[in-house]
Amino acid sequence: MTLAVWLVVLYSGALLAVVDIAARRLPTPVIAAAATAVIAILATEAAITADGRRLANAAAAGAAVGSGYLLLALIAGSLGLGDVRLAALLGAALGTLGWDAVLVGAVLPYMFAAPAALIRLVSRPGEGSMSFGPYLVAGALAALLITV
């Protein structure tokens, strides 16, 4: 069932990354649909196997990552709420793999975005924020590959 979760993340993540680059927005309906699908998949798996640990880990990881990103958005103001919602979704998906994947998936987007942010800062100082959604998705997919 984890494969089904990651297929949802892959397809919705690709769509969200393209939209974020083009429109600098992460549409809530797409994130909500993907989150609903992930929860449904994990709840179905829990019901079939009579083991809800993966569902509980995913919920805890999504809440932890989402809370952390919300705190960053409120303090730094450089993240939008779409980034926060996407981070929570990706945290839940990473939670199906374990807490090491959650940690790696929470750190990698910043490592991936740092070179582009530095180039942007030097070449176009004072320009607005950059799209962070593609880096969130790339970080989660890289964490999947690294930790599996």
PDB file of C-alpha atoms in Angstrom:
ATOM      1  CA  MET A   1       0.000   0.000   0.000  1.00  0.00           C
ATOM      2  CA  THR A   2       2.967   2.314   0.474  1.00  0.00           C
ATOM      3  CA  LEU A   3       3.428   2.199  -3.293  1.00  0.00           C
ATOM      4  CA  ALA A   4      -0.081   3.608  -3.716  1.00  0.00           C
ATOM      5  CA  VAL A   5       0.731   6.449  -1.292  1.00  0.00           C
ATOM      6  CA  TRP A   6       3.860   7.313  -3.231  1.00  0.00           C
ATOM      7  CA  LEU A   7       2.052   7.205  -6.566  1.00  0.00           C
ATOM      8  CA  VAL A   8      -0.387   9.793  -5.201  1.00  0.00           C
ATOM      9  CA  VAL A   9       2.544  11.886  -3.969  1.00  0.00           C
ATOM     10  CA  LEU A  10       4.384  11.542  -7.280  1.00  0.00           C
ATOM     11  CA  TYR A  11       1.455  12.586  -9.468  1.00  0.00           C
ATOM     12  CA  SER A  12       0.134  15.344  -7.223  1.00  0.00           C
ATOM     13  CA  GLY A  13       3.676  16.528  -6.474  1.00  0.00           C
ATOM     14  CA  ALA A  14       4.525  16.845 -10.158  1.00  0.00           C
ATOM     15  CA  LEU A  15       1.351  18.833 -10.784  1.00  0.00           C
ATOM     16  CA  LEU A  16       1.929  21.061  -7.754  1.00  0.00           C
ATOM     17  CA  ALA A  17       5.560  21.710  -8.688  1.00  0.00           C
ATOM     18  CA  VAL A  18       4.603  22.823 -12.192  1.00  0.00           C
ATOM     19  CA  VAL A  19       1.781  25.035 -10.912  1.00  0.00           C
ATOM     20  CA  ASP A  20       4.032  26.561  -8.245  1.00  0.00           C
ATOM     21  CA  ILE A  21       6.705  27.415 -10.807  1.00  0.00           C
ATOM     22  CA  ALA A  22       4.179  28.858 -13.260  1.00  0.00           C
ATOM     23  CA  ALA A  23       1.778  30.656 -10.898  1.00  0.00           C
ATOM     24  CA  ARG A  24       3.733  30.768  -7.613  1.00  0.00           C
ATOM     25  CA  ARG A  25       0.783  29.177  -5.835  1.00  0.00           C
ATOM     26  CA  LEU A  26       0.082  25.741  -4.430  1.00  0.00           C
ATOM     27  CA  PRO A  27      -3.650  25.121  -4.924  1.00  0.00           C
ATOM     28  CA  THR A  28      -5.341  23.910  -1.751  1.00  0.00           C
ATOM     29  CA  PRO A  29      -7.852  21.656  -3.593  1.00  0.00           C
ATOM     30  CA  VAL A  30      -5.024  19.621  -5.148  1.00  0.00           C
ATOM     31  CA  ILE A  31      -3.233  19.246  -1.813  1.00  0.00           C
ATOM     32  CA  ALA A  32      -6.510  18.383  -0.064  1.00  0.00           C
ATOM     33  CA  ALA A  33      -7.381  15.744  -2.677  1.00  0.00           C
ATOM     34  CA  ALA A  34      -3.934  14.178  -2.389  1.00  0.00           C
ATOM     35  CA  ALA A  35      -4.083  14.220   1.414  1.00  0.00           C
ATOM     36  CA  THR A  36      -7.534  12.621   1.348  1.00  0.00           C
ATOM     37  CA  ALA A  37      -6.264   9.894  -0.980  1.00  0.00           C
ATOM     38  CA  VAL A  38      -3.224   9.229   1.217  1.00  0.00           C
ATOM     39  CA  ILE A  39      -5.369   9.012   4.357  1.00  0.00           C
ATOM     40  CA  ALA A  40      -7.872   6.728   2.608  1.00  0.00           C
ATOM     41  CA  ILE A  41      -5.111   4.428   1.381  1.00  0.00           C
ATOM     42  CA  LEU A  42      -3.502   4.209   4.802  1.00  0.00           C
ATOM     43  CA  ALA A  43      -6.851   3.742   6.590  1.00  0.00           C
ATOM     44  CA  THR A  44      -7.763   0.954   4.168  1.00  0.00           C
ATOM     45  CA  GLU A  45      -4.428  -0.714   4.784  1.00  0.00           C
ATOM     46  CA  ALA A  46      -4.933  -0.403   8.558  1.00  0.00           C
ATOM     47  CA  ALA A  47      -8.403  -1.951   8.306  1.00  0.00           C
ATOM     48  CA  ILE A  48      -7.246  -4.828   6.097  1.00  0.00           C
ATOM     49  CA  THR A  49      -4.166  -5.680   8.154  1.00  0.00           C
ATOM     50  CA  ALA A  50      -5.663  -4.784  11.560  1.00  0.00           C
ATOM     51  CA  ASP A  51      -2.482  -2.806  12.172  1.00  0.00           C
ATOM     52  CA  GLY A  52      -2.762   0.964  12.377  1.00  0.00           C
ATOM     53  CA  ARG A  53       0.880   1.726  13.158  1.00  0.00           C
ATOM     54  CA  ARG A  54       1.701   3.011   9.678  1.00  0.00           C
ATOM     55  CA  LEU A  55      -1.393   5.231   9.721  1.00  0.00           C
ATOM     56  CA  ALA A  56      -0.471   6.546  13.186  1.00  0.00           C
ATOM     57  CA  ASN A  57       3.139   7.195  12.137  1.00  0.00           C
ATOM     58  CA  ALA A  58       1.981   8.999   9.007  1.00  0.00           C
ATOM     59  CA  ALA A  59      -0.447  11.155  10.991  1.00  0.00           C
ATOM     60  CA  ALA A  60       2.184  12.006  13.602  1.00  0.00           C
ATOM     61  CA  ALA A  61       4.818  12.778  10.971  1.00  0.00           C
ATOM     62  CA  GLY A  62       2.423  14.939   8.945  1.00  0.00           C
ATOM     63  CA  ALA A  63       1.465  16.858  12.076  1.00  0.00           C
ATOM     64  CA  ALA A  64       5.091  17.289  13.142  1.00  0.00           C
ATOM     65  CA  VAL A  65       6.348  18.462   9.755  1.00  0.00           C
ATOM     66  CA  GLY A  66       3.287  20.631   9.155  1.00  0.00           C
ATOM     67  CA  SER A  67       3.654  22.246  12.597  1.00  0.00           C
ATOM     68  CA  GLY A  68       7.332  22.905  12.022  1.00  0.00           C
ATOM     69  CA  TYR A  69       6.699  24.529   8.669  1.00  0.00           C
ATOM     70  CA  LEU A  70       3.793  26.540  10.081  1.00  0.00           C
ATOM     71  CA  LEU A  71       6.098  27.846  12.784  1.00  0.00           C
ATOM     72  CA  LEU A  72       8.672  28.797  10.131  1.00  0.00           C
ATOM     73  CA  ALA A  73       5.983  30.502   8.049  1.00  0.00           C
ATOM     74  CA  LEU A  74       4.772  32.522  11.016  1.00  0.00           C
ATOM     75  CA  ILE A  75       8.249  33.489  12.232  1.00  0.00           C
ATOM     76  CA  ALA A  76      10.189  33.994   9.012  1.00  0.00           C
ATOM     77  CA  GLY A  77       7.309  34.806   6.689  1.00  0.00           C
ATOM     78  CA  SER A  78       9.178  33.344   3.730  1.00  0.00           C
ATOM     79  CA  LEU A  79       6.897  30.312   3.353  1.00  0.00           C
ATOM     80  CA  GLY A  80       3.309  30.439   2.223  1.00  0.00           C
ATOM     81  CA  LEU A  81       0.514  28.361   3.678  1.00  0.00           C
ATOM     82  CA  GLY A  82       0.489  26.250   0.522  1.00  0.00           C
ATOM     83  CA  ASP A  83       4.059  25.249   1.351  1.00  0.00           C
ATOM     84  CA  VAL A  84       2.937  24.390   4.882  1.00  0.00           C
ATOM     85  CA  ARG A  85       0.071  22.203   3.638  1.00  0.00           C
ATOM     86  CA  LEU A  86       2.301  20.485   1.093  1.00  0.00           C
ATOM     87  CA  ALA A  87       4.979  19.875   3.741  1.00  0.00           C
ATOM     88  CA  ALA A  88       2.374  18.238   5.994  1.00  0.00           C
ATOM     89  CA  LEU A  89       1.223  15.986   3.144  1.00  0.00           C
ATOM     90  CA  LEU A  90       4.794  15.006   2.303  1.00  0.00           C
ATOM     91  CA  GLY A  91       5.584  14.487   5.980  1.00  0.00           C
ATOM     92  CA  ALA A  92       2.678  12.058   6.228  1.00  0.00           C
ATOM     93  CA  ALA A  93       3.912  10.144   3.181  1.00  0.00           C
ATOM     94  CA  LEU A  94       7.438  10.073   4.586  1.00  0.00           C
ATOM     95  CA  GLY A  95       6.042   8.891   7.905  1.00  0.00           C
ATOM     96  CA  THR A  96       5.081   5.620   6.229  1.00  0.00           C
ATOM     97  CA  LEU A  97       8.804   4.973   5.785  1.00  0.00           C
ATOM     98  CA  GLY A  98       9.947   5.898   9.280  1.00  0.00           C
ATOM     99  CA  TRP A  99      11.231   8.865  11.208  1.00  0.00           C
ATOM    100  CA  ASP A 100      14.643   8.848   9.541  1.00  0.00           C
ATOM    101  CA  ALA A 101      12.903   9.464   6.197  1.00  0.00           C
ATOM    102  CA  VAL A 102      10.866  12.265   7.775  1.00  0.00           C
ATOM    103  CA  LEU A 103      14.022  13.980   9.014  1.00  0.00           C
ATOM    104  CA  VAL A 104      15.829  13.607   5.695  1.00  0.00           C
ATOM    105  CA  GLY A 105      12.748  14.785   3.810  1.00  0.00           C
ATOM    106  CA  ALA A 106      12.433  17.852   6.023  1.00  0.00           C
ATOM    107  CA  VAL A 107      16.086  18.898   5.546  1.00  0.00           C
ATOM    108  CA  LEU A 108      16.703  18.118   1.866  1.00  0.00           C
ATOM    109  CA  PRO A 109      14.395  20.793   0.396  1.00  0.00           C
ATOM    110  CA  TYR A 110      16.512  23.488   2.022  1.00  0.00           C
ATOM    111  CA  MET A 111      19.711  21.914   0.727  1.00  0.00           C
ATOM    112  CA  PHE A 112      18.225  21.729  -2.771  1.00  0.00           C
ATOM    113  CA  ALA A 113      16.913  25.308  -2.661  1.00  0.00           C
ATOM    114  CA  ALA A 114      20.054  26.909  -1.200  1.00  0.00           C
ATOM    115  CA  PRO A 115      22.051  27.202  -4.466  1.00  0.00           C
ATOM    116  CA  ALA A 116      19.100  28.699  -6.354  1.00  0.00           C
ATOM    117  CA  ALA A 117      18.367  31.080  -3.477  1.00  0.00           C
ATOM    118  CA  LEU A 118      21.982  32.252  -3.368  1.00  0.00           C
ATOM    119  CA  ILE A 119      22.114  32.770  -7.128  1.00  0.00           C
ATOM    120  CA  ARG A 120      18.830  34.653  -7.002  1.00  0.00           C
ATOM    121  CA  LEU A 121      20.040  36.778  -4.091  1.00  0.00           C
ATOM    122  CA  VAL A 122      23.219  37.742  -5.928  1.00  0.00           C
ATOM    123  CA  SER A 123      21.769  38.217  -9.416  1.00  0.00           C
ATOM    124  CA  ARG A 124      18.409  39.801  -8.496  1.00  0.00           C
ATOM    125  CA  PRO A 125      18.595  41.338  -5.037  1.00  0.00           C
ATOM    126  CA  GLY A 126      15.361  42.601  -3.570  1.00  0.00           C
ATOM    127  CA  GLU A 127      13.193  40.447  -5.797  1.00  0.00           C
ATOM    128  CA  GLY A 128      10.323  38.556  -4.143  1.00  0.00           C
ATOM    129  CA  SER A 129      10.252  35.046  -2.834  1.00  0.00           C
ATOM    130  CA  MET A 130      10.879  31.942  -4.888  1.00  0.00           C
ATOM    131  CA  SER A 131       8.704  28.874  -5.406  1.00  0.00           C
ATOM    132  CA  PHE A 132       9.527  26.344  -2.688  1.00  0.00           C
ATOM    133  CA  GLY A 133       7.019  23.636  -3.630  1.00  0.00           C
ATOM    134  CA  PRO A 134       9.258  21.967  -6.223  1.00  0.00           C
ATOM    135  CA  TYR A 135      12.039  21.700  -3.643  1.00  0.00           C
ATOM    136  CA  LEU A 136       9.640  20.187  -1.108  1.00  0.00           C
ATOM    137  CA  VAL A 137       8.572  17.534  -3.604  1.00  0.00           C
ATOM    138  CA  ALA A 138      12.146  16.850  -4.741  1.00  0.00           C
ATOM    139  CA  GLY A 139      13.289  16.547  -1.131  1.00  0.00           C
ATOM    140  CA  ALA A 140      10.561  14.042  -0.311  1.00  0.00           C
ATOM    141  CA  LEU A 141      11.261  11.943  -3.391  1.00  0.00           C
ATOM    142  CA  ALA A 142      14.995  12.019  -2.695  1.00  0.00           C
ATOM    143  CA  ALA A 143      14.325  10.979   0.906  1.00  0.00           C
ATOM    144  CA  LEU A 144      12.275   8.082  -0.439  1.00  0.00           C
ATOM    145  CA  LEU A 145      15.174   6.953  -2.606  1.00  0.00           C
ATOM    146  CA  ILE A 146      17.790   7.445   0.104  1.00  0.00           C
ATOM    147  CA  THR A 147      15.967   5.727   2.949  1.00  0.00           C
ATOM    148  CA  VAL A 148      14.413   2.741   1.146  1.00  0.00           C
TER     149      VAL A 148
END
